[in-house]
């Protein structure tokens, strides 16, 4: 895909004088770095160290999106979301992780996969990188359903028209970042050349390198 006017995010590292991890959780950690600024001052930057995530915008033949409604304790909300999960294994192929999450959370498989959008969820306070896949040609997965627990035990599943989700995002009724980014990216893609212009499912992801 052509890049206009050289507008592109670029990797860069500033000197880290010292680094420590004051908190290590089950999946994420808090890191505290002493970073040298361009004016030579050294300041502390605290952020969440995160393994990365994948989301799946599963679109059926009726232009409906498979969504999940799940309680999220940190924001004290029950949010409509896309099937999603962490990259639990270092270097894990994100496509395989996305296929696993779609099966575990919705018992659905898909034949056609493409990269929809990549983003950093909260770059001022976390290094989490998120890749959202578009999955089409959906069918029910074979075998037994995955046994869910904890928040997922209370999860609702629905299929909602894409246009309805876009309207909900723009009206401020829907706020999960994966869902917001995914439905707006798909809407933009459909308005400017179609899904055939999207990147292949195994496209490189510099923020979370992996072996295809």
PDB file of C-alpha atoms in Angstrom, residues 20-210:
ATOM      1  CA  UNK A  20      13.441  -1.757  37.260  1.00  0.00           C
ATOM      2  CA  UNK A  21      10.207  -3.749  37.540  1.00  0.00           C
ATOM      3  CA  UNK A  22       8.443  -2.765  40.788  1.00  0.00           C
ATOM      4  CA  UNK A  23       5.462  -5.010  40.022  1.00  0.00           C
ATOM      5  CA  UNK A  24       5.177  -8.311  38.156  1.00  0.00           C
ATOM      6  CA  UNK A  25       1.668  -9.628  37.548  1.00  0.00           C
ATOM      7  CA  UNK A  26       0.423 -12.866  36.052  1.00  0.00           C
ATOM      8  CA  UNK A  27       0.435 -11.536  32.482  1.00  0.00           C
ATOM      9  CA  UNK A  28       1.737  -7.953  32.603  1.00  0.00           C
ATOM     10  CA  UNK A  29       4.177  -5.910  34.674  1.00  0.00           C
ATOM     11  CA  UNK A  30       4.937  -2.323  35.609  1.00  0.00           C
ATOM     12  CA  UNK A  31       8.311  -1.063  34.428  1.00  0.00           C
ATOM     13  CA  UNK A  32      10.046   2.070  35.671  1.00  0.00           C
ATOM     14  CA  UNK A  33      12.753   3.521  33.402  1.00  0.00           C
ATOM     15  CA  UNK A  34      15.105   6.464  33.883  1.00  0.00           C
ATOM     16  CA  UNK A  35      15.224   8.005  30.382  1.00  0.00           C
ATOM     17  CA  UNK A  36      17.533  10.712  29.067  1.00  0.00           C
ATOM     18  CA  UNK A  37      15.564  13.446  27.289  1.00  0.00           C
ATOM     19  CA  UNK A  38      16.771  15.547  24.295  1.00  0.00           C
ATOM     20  CA  UNK A  39      17.674  18.383  26.705  1.00  0.00           C
ATOM     21  CA  UNK A  40      19.895  15.867  28.599  1.00  0.00           C
ATOM     22  CA  UNK A  41      17.582  15.780  31.623  1.00  0.00           C
ATOM     23  CA  UNK A  42      16.873  12.300  33.032  1.00  0.00           C
ATOM     24  CA  UNK A  43      13.236  11.631  33.936  1.00  0.00           C
ATOM     25  CA  UNK A  44      11.273   8.624  35.179  1.00  0.00           C
ATOM     26  CA  UNK A  45       8.760   6.937  32.901  1.00  0.00           C
ATOM     27  CA  UNK A  46       6.474   4.283  34.407  1.00  0.00           C
ATOM     28  CA  UNK A  47       4.453   2.064  32.074  1.00  0.00           C
ATOM     29  CA  UNK A  48       2.740  -1.279  31.722  1.00  0.00           C
ATOM     30  CA  UNK A  49       4.911  -3.935  30.088  1.00  0.00           C
ATOM     31  CA  UNK A  50       2.508  -5.988  27.989  1.00  0.00           C
ATOM     32  CA  UNK A  51       2.985  -9.076  25.766  1.00  0.00           C
ATOM     33  CA  UNK A  52       0.653  -7.752  23.047  1.00  0.00           C
ATOM     34  CA  UNK A  53      -2.845  -8.688  21.934  1.00  0.00           C
ATOM     35  CA  UNK A  54      -4.853  -9.850  18.955  1.00  0.00           C
ATOM     36  CA  UNK A  55      -8.496  -9.121  18.098  1.00  0.00           C
ATOM     37  CA  UNK A  56     -10.751 -10.718  15.495  1.00  0.00           C
ATOM     38  CA  UNK A  57     -13.426  -8.857  13.566  1.00  0.00           C
ATOM     39  CA  UNK A  58     -15.414 -11.850  12.342  1.00  0.00           C
ATOM     40  CA  UNK A  59     -17.768 -10.746   9.556  1.00  0.00           C
ATOM     41  CA  UNK A  60     -20.527 -13.048   8.277  1.00  0.00           C
ATOM     42  CA  UNK A  61     -22.228 -13.117   4.882  1.00  0.00           C
ATOM     43  CA  UNK A  62     -24.936 -10.739   6.141  1.00  0.00           C
ATOM     44  CA  UNK A  63     -22.356  -8.069   7.055  1.00  0.00           C
ATOM     45  CA  UNK A  64     -22.831  -8.764  10.746  1.00  0.00           C
ATOM     46  CA  UNK A  65     -19.939  -8.684  13.199  1.00  0.00           C
ATOM     47  CA  UNK A  66     -19.537 -11.277  15.943  1.00  0.00           C
ATOM     48  CA  UNK A  67     -19.236  -9.402  19.244  1.00  0.00           C
ATOM     49  CA  UNK A  68     -18.948 -10.368  22.897  1.00  0.00           C
ATOM     50  CA  UNK A  69     -20.287  -8.531  25.947  1.00  0.00           C
ATOM     51  CA  UNK A  70     -17.959  -8.843  28.908  1.00  0.00           C
ATOM     52  CA  UNK A  71     -17.457  -7.164  32.296  1.00  0.00           C
ATOM     53  CA  UNK A  72     -14.168  -5.262  32.655  1.00  0.00           C
ATOM     54  CA  UNK A  73     -13.300  -4.546  36.265  1.00  0.00           C
ATOM     55  CA  UNK A  74     -10.733  -1.711  35.772  1.00  0.00           C
ATOM     56  CA  UNK A  75     -13.284   0.505  33.978  1.00  0.00           C
ATOM     57  CA  UNK A  76     -16.349  -0.816  35.850  1.00  0.00           C
ATOM     58  CA  UNK A  77     -18.233  -1.395  32.616  1.00  0.00           C
ATOM     59  CA  UNK A  78     -19.706  -4.291  30.678  1.00  0.00           C
ATOM     60  CA  UNK A  79     -18.301  -3.690  27.195  1.00  0.00           C
ATOM     61  CA  UNK A  80     -19.128  -4.997  23.751  1.00  0.00           C
ATOM     62  CA  UNK A  81     -15.861  -6.303  22.301  1.00  0.00           C
ATOM     63  CA  UNK A  82     -14.335  -8.362  19.518  1.00  0.00           C
ATOM     64  CA  UNK A  83     -12.969 -11.819  20.352  1.00  0.00           C
ATOM     65  CA  UNK A  84      -9.464 -11.106  21.629  1.00  0.00           C
ATOM     66  CA  UNK A  85      -6.601 -12.415  23.691  1.00  0.00           C
ATOM     67  CA  UNK A  86      -2.997 -12.009  24.764  1.00  0.00           C
ATOM     68  CA  UNK A  87       0.070 -13.205  22.914  1.00  0.00           C
ATOM     69  CA  UNK A  88       0.941 -15.546  25.759  1.00  0.00           C
ATOM     70  CA  UNK A  89       3.955 -17.154  24.083  1.00  0.00           C
ATOM     71  CA  UNK A  90       6.969 -15.045  23.101  1.00  0.00           C
ATOM     72  CA  UNK A  91       7.264 -14.890  19.316  1.00  0.00           C
ATOM     73  CA  UNK A  92       3.863 -16.523  18.824  1.00  0.00           C
ATOM     74  CA  UNK A  93       2.372 -16.190  15.350  1.00  0.00           C
ATOM     75  CA  UNK A  94      -0.441 -13.646  15.874  1.00  0.00           C
ATOM     76  CA  UNK A  95      -2.643 -15.315  13.244  1.00  0.00           C
ATOM     77  CA  UNK A  96      -2.551 -18.586  15.171  1.00  0.00           C
ATOM     78  CA  UNK A  97      -3.376 -16.714  18.385  1.00  0.00           C
ATOM     79  CA  UNK A  98      -6.325 -15.001  16.692  1.00  0.00           C
ATOM     80  CA  UNK A  99      -7.662 -18.284  15.323  1.00  0.00           C
ATOM     81  CA  UNK A 100      -7.402 -19.799  18.796  1.00  0.00           C
ATOM     82  CA  UNK A 101      -9.272 -16.898  20.413  1.00  0.00           C
ATOM     83  CA  UNK A 102     -12.088 -17.037  17.852  1.00  0.00           C
ATOM     84  CA  UNK A 103     -12.488 -20.750  18.565  1.00  0.00           C
ATOM     85  CA  UNK A 104     -12.270 -20.474  22.352  1.00  0.00           C
ATOM     86  CA  UNK A 105     -14.535 -17.457  22.810  1.00  0.00           C
ATOM     87  CA  UNK A 106     -17.101 -18.041  20.053  1.00  0.00           C
ATOM     88  CA  UNK A 107     -16.591 -21.645  18.801  1.00  0.00           C
ATOM     89  CA  UNK A 108     -16.229 -20.258  15.277  1.00  0.00           C
ATOM     90  CA  UNK A 109     -13.663 -20.823  12.524  1.00  0.00           C
ATOM     91  CA  UNK A 110     -12.961 -18.752   9.392  1.00  0.00           C
ATOM     92  CA  UNK A 111     -11.480 -19.520   5.993  1.00  0.00           C
ATOM     93  CA  UNK A 112     -10.412 -16.012   4.923  1.00  0.00           C
ATOM     94  CA  UNK A 113      -8.058 -13.968   7.139  1.00  0.00           C
ATOM     95  CA  UNK A 114      -6.521 -10.526   6.581  1.00  0.00           C
ATOM     96  CA  UNK A 115      -4.823  -7.899   8.721  1.00  0.00           C
ATOM     97  CA  UNK A 116      -7.304  -5.112   9.353  1.00  0.00           C
ATOM     98  CA  UNK A 117      -5.369  -2.646  11.527  1.00  0.00           C
ATOM     99  CA  UNK A 118      -2.447  -2.449  13.959  1.00  0.00           C
ATOM    100  CA  UNK A 119      -2.240   0.031  16.830  1.00  0.00           C
ATOM    101  CA  UNK A 120      -0.706   0.783  20.230  1.00  0.00           C
ATOM    102  CA  UNK A 121      -3.525   0.749  22.771  1.00  0.00           C
ATOM    103  CA  UNK A 122      -2.170   3.443  25.113  1.00  0.00           C
ATOM    104  CA  UNK A 123       1.353   4.487  24.060  1.00  0.00           C
ATOM    105  CA  UNK A 124       1.748   7.044  26.832  1.00  0.00           C
ATOM    106  CA  UNK A 125       1.362   4.435  29.554  1.00  0.00           C
ATOM    107  CA  UNK A 126       1.728   0.952  28.044  1.00  0.00           C
ATOM    108  CA  UNK A 127       3.814  -0.822  25.391  1.00  0.00           C
ATOM    109  CA  UNK A 128       0.836  -2.989  24.370  1.00  0.00           C
ATOM    110  CA  UNK A 129       0.628  -3.523  20.609  1.00  0.00           C
ATOM    111  CA  UNK A 130      -2.644  -4.798  19.133  1.00  0.00           C
ATOM    112  CA  UNK A 131      -3.294  -6.437  15.768  1.00  0.00           C
ATOM    113  CA  UNK A 132      -6.895  -6.675  14.579  1.00  0.00           C
ATOM    114  CA  UNK A 133      -7.656  -9.339  11.976  1.00  0.00           C
ATOM    115  CA  UNK A 134     -10.614  -9.483   9.612  1.00  0.00           C
ATOM    116  CA  UNK A 135     -12.025 -13.027   9.454  1.00  0.00           C
ATOM    117  CA  UNK A 136     -14.618 -14.038   6.838  1.00  0.00           C
ATOM    118  CA  UNK A 137     -16.256 -17.209   5.498  1.00  0.00           C
ATOM    119  CA  UNK A 138     -17.343 -18.180   8.993  1.00  0.00           C
ATOM    120  CA  UNK A 139     -18.559 -21.575  10.178  1.00  0.00           C
ATOM    121  CA  UNK A 140     -19.117 -23.275  13.504  1.00  0.00           C
ATOM    122  CA  UNK A 141     -15.963 -24.954  14.764  1.00  0.00           C
ATOM    123  CA  UNK A 142     -15.798 -28.724  15.116  1.00  0.00           C
ATOM    124  CA  UNK A 143     -15.576 -30.524  18.429  1.00  0.00           C
ATOM    125  CA  UNK A 144     -16.588 -29.555  21.933  1.00  0.00           C
ATOM    126  CA  UNK A 145     -16.879 -25.964  23.037  1.00  0.00           C
ATOM    127  CA  UNK A 146     -13.979 -24.533  25.020  1.00  0.00           C
ATOM    128  CA  UNK A 147     -14.769 -24.425  28.730  1.00  0.00           C
ATOM    129  CA  UNK A 148     -14.779 -20.757  29.820  1.00  0.00           C
ATOM    130  CA  UNK A 149     -14.196 -19.398  33.325  1.00  0.00           C
ATOM    131  CA  UNK A 150     -13.913 -16.175  35.350  1.00  0.00           C
ATOM    132  CA  UNK A 151     -15.203 -13.110  33.421  1.00  0.00           C
ATOM    133  CA  UNK A 152     -15.801 -15.218  30.304  1.00  0.00           C
ATOM    134  CA  UNK A 153     -18.277 -17.436  32.181  1.00  0.00           C
ATOM    135  CA  UNK A 154     -20.722 -14.506  32.121  1.00  0.00           C
ATOM    136  CA  UNK A 155     -20.053 -13.496  28.506  1.00  0.00           C
ATOM    137  CA  UNK A 156     -22.805 -12.789  25.955  1.00  0.00           C
ATOM    138  CA  UNK A 157     -22.366 -13.376  22.214  1.00  0.00           C
ATOM    139  CA  UNK A 158     -24.224 -11.559  19.434  1.00  0.00           C
ATOM    140  CA  UNK A 159     -23.979 -10.771  15.729  1.00  0.00           C
ATOM    141  CA  UNK A 160     -24.570  -7.087  15.035  1.00  0.00           C
ATOM    142  CA  UNK A 161     -24.711  -5.288  11.640  1.00  0.00           C
ATOM    143  CA  UNK A 162     -21.474  -3.430  10.899  1.00  0.00           C
ATOM    144  CA  UNK A 163     -23.348  -0.178  10.258  1.00  0.00           C
ATOM    145  CA  UNK A 164     -24.979  -0.389  13.688  1.00  0.00           C
ATOM    146  CA  UNK A 165     -21.600  -0.779  15.381  1.00  0.00           C
ATOM    147  CA  UNK A 166     -20.129   2.164  13.458  1.00  0.00           C
ATOM    148  CA  UNK A 167     -23.078   4.309  14.536  1.00  0.00           C
ATOM    149  CA  UNK A 168     -22.617   3.184  18.138  1.00  0.00           C
ATOM    150  CA  UNK A 169     -18.927   4.105  18.085  1.00  0.00           C
ATOM    151  CA  UNK A 170     -19.573   7.567  16.643  1.00  0.00           C
ATOM    152  CA  UNK A 171     -22.364   8.179  19.141  1.00  0.00           C
ATOM    153  CA  UNK A 172     -20.109   7.274  22.071  1.00  0.00           C
ATOM    154  CA  UNK A 173     -22.080   4.174  23.043  1.00  0.00           C
ATOM    155  CA  UNK A 174     -19.224   1.735  22.359  1.00  0.00           C
ATOM    156  CA  UNK A 175     -15.709   2.275  23.693  1.00  0.00           C
ATOM    157  CA  UNK A 176     -13.592  -0.870  23.595  1.00  0.00           C
ATOM    158  CA  UNK A 177     -10.452   0.123  21.616  1.00  0.00           C
ATOM    159  CA  UNK A 178     -10.223  -3.080  19.586  1.00  0.00           C
ATOM    160  CA  UNK A 179     -13.855  -2.820  18.536  1.00  0.00           C
ATOM    161  CA  UNK A 180     -13.626   0.919  17.827  1.00  0.00           C
ATOM    162  CA  UNK A 181     -10.472   0.555  15.726  1.00  0.00           C
ATOM    163  CA  UNK A 182     -11.696  -2.571  13.960  1.00  0.00           C
ATOM    164  CA  UNK A 183     -15.152  -1.442  12.871  1.00  0.00           C
ATOM    165  CA  UNK A 184     -13.948   2.003  11.763  1.00  0.00           C
ATOM    166  CA  UNK A 185     -11.024   0.464   9.847  1.00  0.00           C
ATOM    167  CA  UNK A 186     -13.325  -2.007   8.093  1.00  0.00           C
ATOM    168  CA  UNK A 187     -15.799   0.745   7.266  1.00  0.00           C
ATOM    169  CA  UNK A 188     -12.962   2.791   5.763  1.00  0.00           C
ATOM    170  CA  UNK A 189     -11.646  -0.193   3.796  1.00  0.00           C
ATOM    171  CA  UNK A 190     -15.081  -0.960   2.342  1.00  0.00           C
ATOM    172  CA  UNK A 191     -15.429   2.687   1.290  1.00  0.00           C
ATOM    173  CA  UNK A 192     -12.023   2.819  -0.417  1.00  0.00           C
ATOM    174  CA  UNK A 193     -11.352  -0.249  -2.506  1.00  0.00           C
ATOM    175  CA  UNK A 194     -12.759  -3.135  -0.478  1.00  0.00           C
ATOM    176  CA  UNK A 195     -11.203  -5.788   1.735  1.00  0.00           C
ATOM    177  CA  UNK A 196      -8.973  -6.966  -1.131  1.00  0.00           C
ATOM    178  CA  UNK A 197      -6.768  -3.928  -0.406  1.00  0.00           C
ATOM    179  CA  UNK A 198      -6.059  -5.144   3.140  1.00  0.00           C
ATOM    180  CA  UNK A 199      -2.727  -6.721   4.062  1.00  0.00           C
ATOM    181  CA  UNK A 200      -2.305 -10.518   4.012  1.00  0.00           C
ATOM    182  CA  UNK A 201      -2.835 -12.330   7.306  1.00  0.00           C
ATOM    183  CA  UNK A 202       0.873 -13.127   7.684  1.00  0.00           C
ATOM    184  CA  UNK A 203       2.105  -9.578   7.080  1.00  0.00           C
ATOM    185  CA  UNK A 204       5.109  -8.488   9.173  1.00  0.00           C
ATOM    186  CA  UNK A 205       4.371  -6.837  12.512  1.00  0.00           C
ATOM    187  CA  UNK A 206       7.473  -4.911  13.648  1.00  0.00           C
ATOM    188  CA  UNK A 207       5.919  -4.127  17.042  1.00  0.00           C
ATOM    189  CA  UNK A 208       5.691  -7.864  17.809  1.00  0.00           C
ATOM    190  CA  UNK A 209       8.041  -9.798  15.470  1.00  0.00           C
ATOM    191  CA  UNK A 210       7.211 -13.438  14.853  1.00  0.00           C
TER     192      UNK A 210
END
